[in-house]
CSV table of N, CA and C in Angstrom, one decimal:
chain,number,residue,atom,x,y,z
A,1206,UNK,N,78.7,97.2,124.2
A,1206,UNK,CA,77.6,97.8,124.7
A,1206,UNK,C,76.5,97.2,124.3
A,1207,UNK,N,75.4,96.6,125.0
A,1207,UNK,CA,73.9,95.4,124.5
A,1207,UNK,C,73.3,96.1,125.8
A,1208,UNK,N,71.8,96.4,125.1
A,1208,UNK,CA,70.5,96.3,125.5
A,1208,UNK,C,70.8,98.2,126.4
A,1209,UNK,N,71.7,99.2,126.7
A,1209,UNK,CA,72.0,100.0,127.3
A,1209,UNK,C,70.7,101.1,126.2
A,1210,UNK,N,70.5,101.8,127.5
A,1210,UNK,CA,70.0,103.3,126.8
A,1210,UNK,C,69.9,104.2,126.3
A,1211,UNK,N,71.2,104.8,126.9
A,1211,UNK,CA,72.4,106.0,126.3
A,1211,UNK,C,73.6,105.3,126.3
A,1212,UNK,N,74.6,105.7,125.6
A,1212,UNK,CA,75.6,105.2,125.4
A,1212,UNK,C,76.6,106.8,125.1
A,1213,UNK,N,77.5,107.4,126.2
A,1213,UNK,CA,77.5,108.4,124.7
A,1213,UNK,C,79.8,108.1,125.7
A,1214,UNK,N,80.1,108.2,124.1
A,1214,UNK,CA,82.0,108.6,124.3
A,1214,UNK,C,82.5,109.7,123.9
A,1215,UNK,N,83.0,110.0,124.2
A,1215,UNK,CA,83.3,112.0,124.1
A,1215,UNK,C,84.9,112.1,124.6
A,1216,UNK,N,85.9,112.1,123.3
A,1216,UNK,CA,87.6,112.7,123.6
A,1216,UNK,C,88.1,111.8,123.7
A,1217,UNK,N,87.7,110.3,123.1
A,1217,UNK,CA,89.2,109.8,123.7
A,1217,UNK,C,89.8,109.6,122.3
A,1218,UNK,N,90.4,108.3,122.9
A,1218,UNK,CA,91.5,107.7,121.5
A,1218,UNK,C,91.6,106.0,121.3
A,1219,UNK,N,90.9,105.5,121.0
A,1219,UNK,CA,90.8,104.0,121.0
A,1219,UNK,C,91.6,103.0,119.7
A,1220,UNK,N,92.1,102.5,120.2
A,1220,UNK,CA,93.2,102.1,119.4
A,1220,UNK,C,93.8,100.4,119.7
A,1221,UNK,N,94.1,99.5,119.3
A,1221,UNK,CA,94.9,98.6,119.1
A,1221,UNK,C,94.0,96.8,119.1
A,1222,UNK,N,92.8,97.3,118.1
A,1222,UNK,CA,92.1,96.2,118.8
A,1222,UNK,C,90.9,95.4,118.2
A,1223,UNK,N,90.0,94.5,118.3
A,1223,UNK,CA,89.3,94.3,117.1
A,1223,UNK,C,87.9,95.5,116.1
A,1224,UNK,N,87.3,95.9,116.9
A,1224,UNK,CA,86.7,96.6,117.2
A,1224,UNK,C,86.6,97.5,118.5
A,1225,UNK,N,86.7,99.0,117.9
A,1225,UNK,CA,87.2,99.9,119.2
A,1225,UNK,C,85.9,100.1,119.4
A,1226,UNK,N,84.5,100.4,118.8
A,1226,UNK,CA,83.4,100.6,119.5
A,1226,UNK,C,82.1,99.9,118.7
A,1227,UNK,N,81.3,98.8,119.6
A,1227,UNK,CA,80.2,98.1,119.4
A,1227,UNK,C,79.1,98.1,120.0
A,1228,UNK,N,78.5,99.4,119.8
A,1228,UNK,CA,76.9,99.2,121.4
A,1228,UNK,C,76.0,98.5,120.2
A,1229,UNK,N,75.2,97.4,120.7
A,1229,UNK,CA,73.9,97.1,120.2
A,1229,UNK,C,73.0,97.2,121.0
A,1230,UNK,N,71.6,97.3,120.1
A,1230,UNK,CA,70.6,97.3,120.4
A,1230,UNK,C,70.7,99.0,122.0
A,1231,UNK,N,70.5,99.5,121.5
A,1231,UNK,CA,70.5,100.6,122.6
A,1231,UNK,C,69.5,101.8,122.0
A,1232,UNK,N,68.9,102.6,122.9
A,1232,UNK,CA,68.8,103.7,122.7
A,1232,UNK,C,69.0,105.0,121.8
A,1233,UNK,N,69.9,105.6,122.3
A,1233,UNK,CA,70.9,107.2,122.1
A,1233,UNK,C,72.3,106.4,122.4
A,1234,UNK,N,72.5,106.4,120.9
A,1234,UNK,CA,74.5,106.6,120.7
A,1234,UNK,C,74.8,107.5,120.2
A,1235,UNK,N,76.0,108.7,121.2
A,1235,UNK,CA,76.7,109.6,121.0
A,1235,UNK,C,77.7,109.1,120.9
A,1236,UNK,N,78.7,109.7,119.7
A,1236,UNK,CA,80.1,109.3,119.5
A,1236,UNK,C,80.6,110.8,119.0
A,1237,UNK,N,81.5,111.4,120.3
A,1237,UNK,CA,82.1,113.0,119.5
A,1237,UNK,C,83.4,112.9,120.0
A,1238,UNK,N,84.3,113.8,119.4
A,1238,UNK,CA,85.7,114.1,119.3
A,1238,UNK,C,86.3,112.8,119.6
A,1239,UNK,N,86.3,111.8,119.0
A,1239,UNK,CA,87.0,110.6,119.5
A,1239,UNK,C,88.2,110.2,118.1
A,1240,UNK,N,89.0,109.7,118.3
A,1240,UNK,CA,90.0,109.4,117.6
A,1240,UNK,C,90.4,107.1,117.4
A,1241,UNK,N,89.9,107.0,115.8
A,1241,UNK,CA,90.4,105.4,116.3
A,1241,UNK,C,91.3,105.3,115.7
A,1242,UNK,N,92.3,104.3,115.6
A,1242,UNK,CA,93.4,104.0,115.1
A,1242,UNK,C,93.7,102.1,115.4
A,1243,UNK,N,94.0,102.0,114.5
A,1243,UNK,CA,94.5,100.1,114.0
A,1243,UNK,C,93.8,99.0,114.9
A,1244,UNK,N,92.5,99.3,114.2
A,1244,UNK,CA,91.5,98.6,114.8
A,1244,UNK,C,90.6,97.5,113.7
A,1245,UNK,N,91.5,96.1,113.5
A,1245,UNK,CA,90.7,95.4,113.3
A,1245,UNK,C,92.3,95.4,111.7
A,1246,UNK,N,93.1,95.6,112.0
A,1246,UNK,CA,94.2,95.5,111.3
A,1246,UNK,C,95.3,96.2,112.3
A,1247,UNK,N,96.8,95.2,112.0
A,1247,UNK,CA,98.0,96.1,112.2
A,1247,UNK,C,98.9,97.6,111.7
A,1248,UNK,N,97.9,97.7,111.0
A,1248,UNK,CA,98.6,99.3,110.3
A,1248,UNK,C,99.5,99.4,109.3
A,1249,UNK,N,100.1,98.2,109.2
A,1249,UNK,CA,101.5,97.7,108.2
A,1249,UNK,C,100.8,98.9,107.0
A,1250,UNK,N,102.0,100.0,106.6
A,1250,UNK,CA,101.9,101.2,106.1
A,1250,UNK,C,102.3,101.0,104.1
A,1251,UNK,N,102.3,99.9,104.6
A,1251,UNK,CA,102.6,99.5,102.9
A,1251,UNK,C,100.9,98.5,102.2
A,1252,UNK,N,100.9,98.1,103.5
A,1252,UNK,CA,98.6,98.2,103.0
A,1252,UNK,C,97.9,98.7,103.0
A,1253,UNK,N,98.3,99.8,103.7
A,1253,UNK,CA,96.7,101.0,103.7
A,1253,UNK,C,97.4,102.4,102.9
A,1254,UNK,N,98.7,101.9,102.1
A,1254,UNK,CA,98.9,103.3,101.2
A,1254,UNK,C,99.0,102.7,100.0
A,1255,UNK,N,98.0,101.6,99.7
A,1255,UNK,CA,98.0,101.4,97.9
A,1255,UNK,C,99.1,101.3,97.1
A,1256,UNK,N,100.0,101.2,97.7
A,1256,UNK,CA,101.4,100.4,96.8
A,1256,UNK,C,101.8,98.8,97.2
A,1257,UNK,N,100.6,98.2,97.6
A,1257,UNK,CA,101.1,96.7,97.6
A,1257,UNK,C,100.2,96.2,96.7
A,1258,UNK,N,101.0,94.9,96.1
A,1258,UNK,CA,99.8,94.3,95.0
A,1258,UNK,C,99.2,93.7,95.6
A,1259,UNK,N,98.1,92.8,94.3
A,1259,UNK,CA,96.7,92.6,95.1
A,1259,UNK,C,97.5,91.5,95.5
A,1260,UNK,N,97.7,90.1,95.1
A,1260,UNK,CA,98.9,89.3,96.2
A,1260,UNK,C,99.5,89.7,97.5
A,1261,UNK,N,99.7,90.1,97.7
A,1261,UNK,CA,100.5,91.1,99.1
A,1261,UNK,C,99.4,91.3,99.8
A,1262,UNK,N,97.5,92.4,99.4
A,1262,UNK,CA,96.6,92.5,99.9
A,1262,UNK,C,96.2,90.7,100.3
A,1263,UNK,N,96.0,89.9,99.1
A,1263,UNK,CA,94.8,89.0,99.7
A,1263,UNK,C,95.9,87.7,100.6
A,1264,UNK,N,97.4,87.6,100.5
A,1264,UNK,CA,98.0,87.0,101.5
A,1264,UNK,C,98.2,88.4,103.6
A,1265,UNK,N,98.0,89.4,103.0
A,1265,UNK,CA,97.7,89.9,104.1
A,1265,UNK,C,96.4,89.1,105.1
A,1266,UNK,N,94.7,89.7,104.3
A,1266,UNK,CA,93.9,89.3,104.8
A,1266,UNK,C,93.3,88.5,104.8
A,1267,UNK,N,94.2,87.3,104.8
A,1267,UNK,CA,94.2,85.4,105.1
A,1267,UNK,C,95.5,85.4,105.7
A,1268,UNK,N,96.1,86.5,107.0
A,1268,UNK,CA,97.5,86.3,107.5
A,1268,UNK,C,97.1,86.7,108.6
A,1269,UNK,N,97.7,86.8,109.4
A,1269,UNK,CA,96.9,87.4,111.3
A,1269,UNK,C,97.2,89.1,111.0
A,1270,UNK,N,97.1,89.8,110.0
A,1270,UNK,CA,97.3,91.3,110.2
A,1270,UNK,C,96.2,91.6,110.5
A,1271,UNK,N,94.8,90.8,110.3
A,1271,UNK,CA,93.5,91.9,110.2
A,1271,UNK,C,93.0,90.7,111.1
A,1272,UNK,N,92.1,91.5,111.5
A,1272,UNK,CA,90.4,90.5,112.3
A,1272,UNK,C,89.2,90.8,111.9
A,1273,UNK,N,88.1,90.4,111.8
A,1273,UNK,CA,87.1,90.9,111.5
A,1273,UNK,C,86.4,91.9,112.4
A,1274,UNK,N,86.6,93.1,112.3
A,1274,UNK,CA,86.3,94.2,113.3
A,1274,UNK,C,87.2,95.3,112.7
A,1275,UNK,N,87.0,96.5,113.4
A,1275,UNK,CA,87.5,97.6,112.6
A,1275,UNK,C,87.0,98.4,113.7
A,1276,UNK,N,86.9,100.0,113.1
A,1276,UNK,CA,86.8,101.0,113.7
A,1276,UNK,C,85.2,101.2,114.7
A,1277,UNK,N,84.3,101.2,113.7
A,1277,UNK,CA,82.7,100.7,115.2
A,1277,UNK,C,82.0,99.9,114.6
A,1278,UNK,N,80.9,99.3,115.0
A,1278,UNK,CA,79.9,99.3,114.5
A,1278,UNK,C,78.5,99.4,115.1
A,1279,UNK,N,77.7,100.0,115.1
A,1279,UNK,CA,76.6,100.3,116.1
A,1279,UNK,C,75.6,99.6,115.2
A,1280,UNK,N,75.0,98.7,116.0
A,1280,UNK,CA,74.3,97.8,115.4
A,1280,UNK,C,72.6,98.1,116.4
A,1281,UNK,N,71.8,98.1,115.5
A,1281,UNK,CA,70.2,97.8,115.7
A,1281,UNK,C,69.7,98.9,116.8
A,1282,UNK,N,70.0,99.8,117.0
A,1282,UNK,CA,69.8,101.4,117.5
A,1282,UNK,C,69.3,102.4,116.9
A,1283,UNK,N,67.8,102.7,118.3
A,1283,UNK,CA,67.3,103.7,118.5
A,1283,UNK,C,68.1,104.9,116.8
A,1284,UNK,N,68.9,105.8,117.7
A,1284,UNK,CA,69.7,106.8,117.3
A,1284,UNK,C,70.7,107.2,117.3
A,1285,UNK,N,71.4,108.3,116.2
A,1285,UNK,CA,73.3,107.8,116.4
A,1285,UNK,C,73.4,109.5,116.0
A,1286,UNK,N,74.5,109.7,117.5
A,1286,UNK,CA,75.5,111.1,116.6
A,1286,UNK,C,76.7,111.0,117.0
A,1287,UNK,N,77.3,111.0,115.5
A,1287,UNK,CA,78.5,110.5,115.5
A,1287,UNK,C,79.2,112.2,114.3
A,1288,UNK,N,79.8,112.6,115.7
A,1288,UNK,CA,80.5,114.0,114.8
A,1288,UNK,C,81.6,114.4,115.5
A,1289,UNK,N,82.5,115.4,115.0
A,1289,UNK,CA,84.3,114.8,114.8
A,1289,UNK,C,85.1,113.9,114.9
A,1290,UNK,N,85.1,113.1,114.6
A,1290,UNK,CA,85.6,111.6,115.0
A,1290,UNK,C,86.6,111.6,113.5
A,1291,UNK,N,87.5,110.9,114.2
A,1291,UNK,CA,88.4,110.3,113.1
A,1291,UNK,C,88.9,108.7,113.2
A,1292,UNK,N,89.4,108.1,111.7
A,1292,UNK,CA,90.0,106.9,112.0
A,1292,UNK,C,90.7,106.9,111.4
A,1293,UNK,N,91.3,105.7,110.9
A,1293,UNK,CA,92.8,105.6,110.4
A,1293,UNK,C,93.2,104.6,110.7
A,1294,UNK,N,93.9,103.9,109.7
A,1294,UNK,CA,94.7,102.7,109.4
A,1294,UNK,C,94.1,101.6,110.2
A,1295,UNK,N,92.2,101.6,110.2
A,1295,UNK,CA,92.1,100.0,110.7
A,1295,UNK,C,91.5,99.1,109.3
A,1296,UNK,N,90.6,98.5,109.4
A,1296,UNK,CA,90.0,97.1,109.2
A,1296,UNK,C,88.9,98.5,107.8
A,1297,UNK,N,87.7,98.7,108.7
A,1297,UNK,CA,87.0,98.8,108.5
A,1297,UNK,C,86.7,99.7,109.5
A,1298,UNK,N,85.8,100.8,108.6
A,1298,UNK,CA,85.4,102.5,109.1
A,1298,UNK,C,84.1,102.5,110.0
A,1299,UNK,N,83.0,103.2,109.6
A,1299,UNK,CA,82.0,103.6,110.4
A,1299,UNK,C,81.0,102.7,109.6
A,1300,UNK,N,80.7,102.0,110.3
A,1300,UNK,CA,80.3,100.6,109.8
A,1300,UNK,C,78.0,101.4,111.3
A,1301,UNK,N,77.6,101.4,110.0
A,1301,UNK,CA,76.2,101.5,111.2
A,1301,UNK,C,75.3,100.4,110.5
A,1302,UNK,N,74.3,100.1,111.3
A,1302,UNK,CA,73.4,98.5,110.6
A,1302,UNK,C,72.6,98.7,111.7
A,1303,UNK,N,71.3,98.8,110.6
A,1303,UNK,CA,69.8,98.9,111.1
A,1303,UNK,C,69.7,99.5,112.0
A,1304,UNK,N,70.1,100.5,112.1
A,1304,UNK,CA,69.6,102.3,112.9
A,1304,UNK,C,68.6,102.9,112.3
A,1305,UNK,N,68.0,103.0,113.4
A,1305,UNK,CA,66.7,103.9,112.8
A,1305,UNK,C,66.9,105.6,112.3
A,1306,UNK,N,67.7,106.4,112.7
A,1306,UNK,CA,67.8,108.0,112.3
A,1306,UNK,C,69.7,108.3,112.7
A,1307,UNK,N,70.1,109.0,112.5
A,1307,UNK,CA,71.2,109.4,113.1
A,1307,UNK,C,72.2,110.7,112.0
A,1308,UNK,N,72.6,111.5,112.9
A,1308,UNK,CA,73.5,112.4,112.2
A,1308,UNK,C,75.3,111.6,111.9
A,1309,UNK,N,75.7,111.7,110.9
A,1309,UNK,CA,77.3,111.7,110.8
A,1309,UNK,C,78.1,112.9,110.7
A,1310,UNK,N,78.5,114.0,111.3
A,1310,UNK,CA,79.3,115.4,110.0
A,1310,UNK,C,80.8,115.2,111.0
A,1311,UNK,N,81.5,115.8,110.6
A,1311,UNK,CA,82.9,116.7,110.2
A,1311,UNK,C,83.4,115.7,110.5
A,1312,UNK,N,83.5,114.5,110.4
A,1312,UNK,CA,84.1,112.9,110.5
A,1312,UNK,C,84.8,112.7,109.4
A,1313,UNK,N,86.3,112.2,110.0
A,1313,UNK,CA,87.5,111.9,108.9
A,1313,UNK,C,87.9,110.4,108.4
A,1314,UNK,N,87.8,109.7,107.1
A,1314,UNK,CA,88.6,108.5,107.6
A,1314,UNK,C,89.6,108.3,106.9
A,1315,UNK,N,90.8,108.0,107.1
A,1315,UNK,CA,92.1,108.1,106.4
A,1315,UNK,C,93.1,106.7,106.0
A,1316,UNK,N,93.3,105.7,105.2
A,1316,UNK,CA,94.3,104.7,105.0
A,1316,UNK,C,93.1,103.9,105.5
A,1317,UNK,N,92.3,102.9,104.9
A,1317,UNK,CA,91.0,102.0,105.6
A,1317,UNK,C,91.6,100.7,104.4
A,1318,UNK,N,90.7,99.6,105.0
A,1318,UNK,CA,91.0,98.6,104.1
A,1318,UNK,C,89.9,98.0,104.0
A,1319,UNK,N,88.6,98.6,104.0
A,1319,UNK,CA,87.4,98.4,104.1
A,1319,UNK,C,86.8,100.1,103.6
A,1320,UNK,N,85.5,100.0,103.2
A,1320,UNK,CA,84.5,101.3,103.1
A,1320,UNK,C,84.8,101.9,104.5
A,1321,UNK,N,83.9,103.1,104.3
A,1321,UNK,CA,85.2,104.1,105.1
A,1321,UNK,C,83.5,104.6,106.1
A,1322,UNK,N,82.4,105.0,105.6
A,1322,UNK,CA,81.3,105.2,106.2
A,1322,UNK,C,80.6,104.1,105.3
A,1323,UNK,N,79.6,103.2,106.2
A,1323,UNK,CA,79.1,101.7,105.5
A,1323,UNK,C,78.0,102.3,107.0
A,1324,UNK,N,76.5,102.3,105.6
A,1324,UNK,CA,75.1,102.2,106.3
A,1324,UNK,C,74.8,101.2,105.8
A,1325,UNK,N,74.7,99.7,106.8
A,1325,UNK,CA,74.6,98.7,106.3
A,1325,UNK,C,73.0,98.5,107.0
A,1326,UNK,N,72.9,96.6,106.2
A,1326,UNK,CA,71.2,96.0,106.1
A,1326,UNK,C,71.8,94.8,106.7
A,1327,UNK,N,71.1,94.2,107.9
A,1327,UNK,CA,70.9,93.2,108.6
A,1327,UNK,C,70.8,92.1,107.6
A,1328,UNK,N,69.6,92.1,106.3
A,1328,UNK,CA,69.3,91.5,105.4
A,1328,UNK,C,69.7,92.3,104.2
A,1329,UNK,N,69.6,91.6,102.9
A,1329,UNK,CA,69.5,92.0,101.9
A,1329,UNK,C,68.8,92.3,100.8
A,1330,UNK,N,67.8,93.1,101.4
A,1330,UNK,CA,66.1,92.1,100.5
A,1330,UNK,C,65.4,93.9,100.1
A,1331,UNK,N,66.3,94.7,100.5
A,1331,UNK,CA,65.8,96.0,100.7
A,1331,UNK,C,65.0,96.7,101.2
A,1332,UNK,N,64.2,95.5,102.5
A,1332,UNK,CA,63.8,96.5,103.5
A,1332,UNK,C,64.1,96.7,104.9
A,1333,UNK,N,65.4,96.7,105.5
A,1333,UNK,CA,66.1,96.9,106.5
A,1333,UNK,C,67.4,97.8,105.8
A,1334,UNK,N,68.2,98.2,106.8
A,1334,UNK,CA,68.8,98.8,106.6
A,1334,UNK,C,69.2,100.3,107.6
A,1335,UNK,N,69.6,101.6,107.4
A,1335,UNK,CA,69.4,102.4,108.0
A,1335,UNK,C,68.2,103.4,108.1
A,1336,UNK,N,68.1,104.0,108.4
A,1336,UNK,CA,67.1,105.4,107.6
A,1336,UNK,C,67.3,106.4,108.6
A,1337,UNK,N,66.3,107.8,107.5
A,1337,UNK,CA,66.4,108.5,107.8
A,1337,UNK,C,68.0,109.5,109.1
A,1338,UNK,N,69.1,109.1,107.7
A,1338,UNK,CA,70.5,109.4,108.4
A,1338,UNK,C,70.9,110.8,107.5
A,1339,UNK,N,71.8,111.5,108.2
A,1339,UNK,CA,72.2,113.2,107.6
A,1339,UNK,C,73.6,112.8,107.6
A,1340,UNK,N,75.0,112.8,106.7
A,1340,UNK,CA,76.0,112.4,106.4
A,1340,UNK,C,76.1,113.9,105.9
A,1341,UNK,N,76.8,114.7,106.8
A,1341,UNK,CA,77.7,116.2,106.0
A,1341,UNK,C,78.9,116.4,106.5
A,1342,UNK,N,79.9,116.4,105.5
A,1342,UNK,CA,81.1,117.5,105.4
A,1342,UNK,C,82.2,116.3,106.0
A,1343,UNK,N,81.9,115.3,106.0
A,1343,UNK,CA,82.6,114.1,106.1
A,1343,UNK,C,83.6,113.6,104.9
A,1344,UNK,N,85.2,113.3,105.2
A,1344,UNK,CA,86.1,113.1,104.0
A,1344,UNK,C,86.3,111.4,104.1
A,1345,UNK,N,86.5,110.5,103.1
A,1345,UNK,CA,86.6,109.4,103.0
A,1345,UNK,C,88.3,109.8,101.8
A,1346,UNK,N,89.4,109.5,102.5
A,1346,UNK,CA,90.4,109.7,102.0
A,1346,UNK,C,91.7,108.1,101.6
A,1347,UNK,N,92.0,107.5,100.8
A,1347,UNK,CA,92.8,106.8,100.4
A,1347,UNK,C,92.1,105.2,101.2
A,1348,UNK,N,91.2,105.0,100.2
A,1348,UNK,CA,90.6,104.1,101.3
A,1348,UNK,C,90.1,103.1,100.3
A,1349,UNK,N,90.4,101.4,100.7
A,1349,UNK,CA,90.9,100.5,99.4
A,1349,UNK,C,89.2,99.6,99.4
A,1350,UNK,N,88.0,100.5,99.3
A,1350,UNK,CA,86.7,99.9,99.5
A,1350,UNK,C,86.6,101.1,98.4
A,1351,UNK,N,84.8,101.2,99.2
A,1351,UNK,CA,83.7,102.8,99.2
A,1351,UNK,C,84.5,103.6,99.9
A,1352,UNK,N,83.9,105.0,99.6
A,1352,UNK,CA,84.3,106.2,100.4
A,1352,UNK,C,82.8,106.0,101.2
A,1353,UNK,N,81.5,105.6,100.5
A,1353,UNK,CA,80.4,105.8,101.3
A,1353,UNK,C,79.5,105.1,100.3
A,1354,UNK,N,79.4,104.0,101.9
A,1354,UNK,CA,78.6,102.6,101.1
A,1354,UNK,C,77.4,102.7,101.6
A,1355,UNK,N,76.1,102.9,101.2
A,1355,UNK,CA,74.4,102.1,101.2
A,1355,UNK,C,74.2,101.3,101.6
A,1356,UNK,N,74.2,99.8,102.0
A,1356,UNK,CA,73.0,99.0,102.1
A,1356,UNK,C,72.1,98.8,102.4
A,1357,UNK,N,70.4,99.3,101.5
A,1357,UNK,CA,68.9,98.7,102.1
A,1357,UNK,C,68.9,100.1,102.6
A,1358,UNK,N,67.7,100.3,103.9
A,1358,UNK,CA,67.4,101.7,103.9
A,1358,UNK,C,66.5,102.8,103.1
A,1359,UNK,N,66.3,103.6,103.9
A,1359,UNK,CA,65.5,104.5,102.9
A,1359,UNK,C,66.0,106.5,103.5
A,1360,UNK,N,65.4,106.9,103.2
A,1360,UNK,CA,65.7,108.4,103.2
A,1360,UNK,C,66.9,108.9,103.7
A,1361,UNK,N,67.8,108.4,103.7
A,1361,UNK,CA,69.0,108.9,103.8
A,1361,UNK,C,69.8,109.4,103.0
A,1362,UNK,N,70.8,110.8,103.2
A,1362,UNK,CA,70.8,112.0,102.8
A,1362,UNK,C,72.6,111.6,102.6
A,1363,UNK,N,73.6,112.1,101.7
A,1363,UNK,CA,75.4,112.8,101.8
A,1363,UNK,C,75.4,113.5,101.1
A,1364,UNK,N,75.9,114.3,102.0
A,1364,UNK,CA,75.8,115.7,101.2
A,1364,UNK,C,77.1,116.6,102.3
A,1365,UNK,N,77.8,117.5,100.5
A,1365,UNK,CA,78.8,118.3,101.4
A,1365,UNK,C,79.8,117.7,101.4
A,1366,UNK,N,80.0,116.0,101.0
A,1366,UNK,CA,81.1,115.0,102.0
A,1366,UNK,C,82.4,114.8,100.1
A,1367,UNK,N,83.4,114.5,101.2
A,1367,UNK,CA,84.7,114.2,99.9
A,1367,UNK,C,85.3,112.6,99.8
A,1368,UNK,N,85.4,111.9,99.0
A,1368,UNK,CA,85.8,110.8,98.6
A,1368,UNK,C,86.8,110.6,97.6
A,1369,UNK,N,87.7,110.3,97.7
A,1369,UNK,CA,89.0,110.8,97.0
A,1369,UNK,C,89.9,109.6,97.7
A,1370,UNK,N,91.1,108.9,96.3
A,1370,UNK,CA,91.6,108.0,96.4
A,1370,UNK,C,90.6,106.4,96.9
A,1371,UNK,N,89.9,106.1,96.1
A,1371,UNK,CA,89.1,105.0,96.9
A,1371,UNK,C,88.7,103.9,95.4
A,1372,UNK,N,89.7,102.8,95.8
A,1372,UNK,CA,89.4,101.7,95.0
A,1372,UNK,C,88.4,101.4,94.3
A,1373,UNK,N,87.0,101.4,95.0
A,1373,UNK,CA,85.7,100.8,94.3
A,1373,UNK,C,85.2,102.3,94.1
A,1374,UNK,N,84.4,102.5,93.9
A,1374,UNK,CA,83.4,103.7,93.4
A,1374,UNK,C,83.4,104.7,94.7
A,1375,UNK,N,83.1,105.5,94.9
A,1375,UNK,CA,83.7,107.0,95.9
A,1375,UNK,C,82.2,107.4,96.9
A,1376,UNK,N,81.1,106.8,95.9
A,1376,UNK,CA,80.0,107.0,96.6
A,1376,UNK,C,78.8,106.0,96.1
A,1377,UNK,N,78.3,104.1,96.4
A,1377,UNK,CA,77.6,103.1,96.5
A,1377,UNK,C,76.5,103.1,97.2
A,1378,UNK,N,75.1,102.7,96.2
A,1378,UNK,CA,73.7,101.9,97.2
A,1378,UNK,C,73.6,100.9,96.4
A,1379,UNK,N,72.9,100.2,97.4
A,1379,UNK,CA,72.4,99.0,97.2
A,1379,UNK,C,71.6,99.1,97.7
A,1380,UNK,N,69.7,98.3,96.9
A,1380,UNK,CA,68.5,98.3,97.5
A,1380,UNK,C,68.4,99.6,98.2
A,1381,UNK,N,68.2,100.3,98.3
A,1381,UNK,CA,68.2,102.0,98.8
A,1381,UNK,C,67.0,102.5,98.5
A,1382,UNK,N,66.3,103.3,98.8
A,1382,UNK,CA,65.0,104.5,98.5
A,1382,UNK,C,65.1,104.7,99.3
A,1383,UNK,N,65.0,106.5,98.7
A,1383,UNK,CA,65.1,108.3,99.0
A,1383,UNK,C,66.6,108.6,99.3
A,1384,UNK,N,67.4,108.3,98.4
A,1384,UNK,CA,69.1,107.8,98.9
A,1384,UNK,C,69.0,109.2,97.6
């Protein structure tokens, strides 16, 4: 979805693809009560449960079992509401990039190959990124990278969230202000 005023998806299951949802340059985006699975990854259990070796993981990334995708990528939008959603057995989790404001509440990420909740920036100079975000009541469980990753942006709050079984740090921030 590109250059839409308002995009809402509610109560659906999205699976077996590159990115499950990718709105760009939209005004308002709402994702409520949705389930995402097998996006950007074929979902091979041993590659998502931390039981494979580093060599096996590298071979998986280089092979056909992954794509450049994941649960979602919300990019250059004005406002995002992400509520009561779940994602599992996917490559990336909830990737939000250069969004002006939003809330992410009551969501769950399980057995992902990259970060679960990722407030991203189109440039890593500290000037861009997501702003005015409130992330609350979310869970990142068995994540093969960071549970919560924030790069750039300012005035972002992560409160009352849980990150367990993450191979990198549970909460990670780079070039952020007022986090």
